[in-house]
């Protein structure tokens, strides 16, 4: 879904953060910016364009506000409705595990393998992968759209 300018009053193209270790700024734009600011993404670090080092979010701060990027992301997460925070940590992973386990329970035995796997085995495999499906792929995409909040435009 493309964000229109009237969807949010702030027209910002990107934002600059400073790597605390080297003191140099880096401008982040586009999908990288949107992902970095999404409190439901699994982003743990980013990169400095000057020293070319990847580092933890706690080692970067926003140039304009001086706020630590990790603190910023946590602040945005705390501002989200309780349901979405619970969905991110508990409901989503459990739902993903049950959904993928159920699918593989019925579909898995149809897959031709040299050694047959029982439906319960397929369900266990599906549950394992389903636990990670929601928090790593679905929730970071779904939450900002459901909350109707462009996190990357929050200052």
C-alpha positions in Angstrom: 0.0 0.0 0.0 1.5 3.3 -1.1 1.4 6.1 1.5 -0.1 9.3 0.2 1.1 12.7 1.4 -2.3 13.5 2.9 -2.1 10.3 5.0 0.2 12.0 7.4 0.9 15.7 7.9 4.7 15.3 8.1 6.4 15.1 4.7 9.8 13.6 5.5 11.9 11.7 3.0 14.3 10.2 5.4 16.2 10.8 8.7 19.8 11.0 9.7 21.4 9.0 12.6 24.8 9.4 14.1 27.1 6.4 14.9 28.2 7.1 18.5 31.5 5.3 18.0 32.8 7.3 15.1 30.6 10.4 15.4 29.6 10.5 11.7 26.1 10.9 10.3 24.3 8.5 8.0 21.1 9.3 6.1 18.5 6.4 6.0 15.7 6.5 3.4 13.2 4.3 1.8 12.5 0.8 3.0 15.5 0.8 5.2 14.1 3.8 7.1 10.6 2.4 7.3 12.0 -0.9 8.7 14.4 0.7 11.1 11.6 2.7 12.7 9.1 -0.1 12.8 8.9 -1.2 16.5 7.5 -4.6 15.3 10.4 -5.4 13.0 13.2 -7.6 14.2 15.9 -5.0 13.4 18.7 -5.2 16.0 21.3 -3.1 14.2 22.1 -0.9 11.4 25.2 0.3 9.5 27.3 3.5 9.5 28.0 4.6 6.0 31.3 6.3 7.0 33.2 3.7 9.0 31.2 0.9 7.2 30.6 -0.9 10.6 27.4 -2.7 11.4 26.4 -2.1 15.0 23.6 -2.4 17.5 20.8 0.2 17.5 21.9 1.3 20.9 25.1 2.7 19.3 23.2 5.1 17.1 21.2 8.2 17.9 19.0 10.5 15.8 20.9 13.6 14.5 17.9 15.9 14.9 16.7 14.9 18.4 19.8 13.1 19.9 17.5 10.3 21.0 19.1 6.8 21.0 17.6 4.8 18.1 17.0 1.7 20.3 15.2 3.9 22.9 13.2 5.5 20.1 12.0 2.1 18.8 11.1 0.9 22.3 9.2 4.2 22.9 7.1 3.7 19.8 6.3 0.1 20.8 5.1 1.3 24.2 2.8 3.8 22.5 1.1 1.0 20.5 -2.1 -0.6 21.7 -1.7 -3.4 24.1 -3.3 -5.9 21.7 -0.6 -5.3 19.1 2.2 -5.7 21.7 0.6 -8.9 22.8 0.1 -10.0 19.2 3.8 -9.4 18.5 5.1 -11.3 21.5 2.5 -14.0 22.2 -0.7 -14.3 20.1 1.0 -14.0 16.7 3.7 -16.6 17.2 1.2 -19.1 18.7 -1.3 -18.4 15.9 1.5 -18.9 13.3 2.6 -22.2 15.0 -1.0 -23.6 15.0 -1.7 -22.4 11.5 1.5 -23.8 9.9 1.3 -27.0 12.0 -2.3 -27.6 10.8 -1.4 -27.0 7.2 1.6 -29.3 7.3 -0.3 -32.0 9.2 -2.6 -32.4 6.2 -0.3 -31.4 3.3 3.0 -32.8 4.6 2.1 -36.5 4.1 1.4 -35.7 0.4 5.0 -34.7 -0.1 7.0 -37.6 -1.6 10.1 -38.3 0.5 12.5 -41.2 0.7 11.7 -41.7 4.4 8.1 -41.0 5.2 7.2 -38.6 8.0 4.1 -39.1 10.0 1.5 -36.3 10.1 2.4 -35.5 13.7 6.0 -35.0 12.6 4.9 -32.6 9.9 2.9 -30.8 12.4 5.9 -30.4 14.7 8.0 -29.1 11.9 5.2 -26.7 11.0 4.8 -25.5 14.6 8.5 -24.7 14.8 8.6 -22.7 11.6 5.2 -21.1 12.4 6.5 -19.7 15.6 8.9 -17.5 13.6 6.6 -16.8 10.6 4.5 -14.2 12.4 7.0 -12.1 14.3 9.5 -12.0 11.5 7.3 -11.6 8.5 3.6 -11.0 9.1 3.5 -8.7 12.2 6.1 -6.1 11.0 4.0 -5.8 7.8 0.5 -6.1 9.4 0.8 -3.9 12.6 1.5 -0.5 11.0 -1.3 -1.0 8.6 -3.8 -2.2 11.2 -2.8 0.6 13.7 -2.7 3.1 10.7 0.4 4.6 12.1 3.4 5.3 9.9 6.1 4.7 12.5 8.9 6.2 10.4 7.2 9.6 10.5 7.0 9.7 14.3 9.5 12.0 15.8 
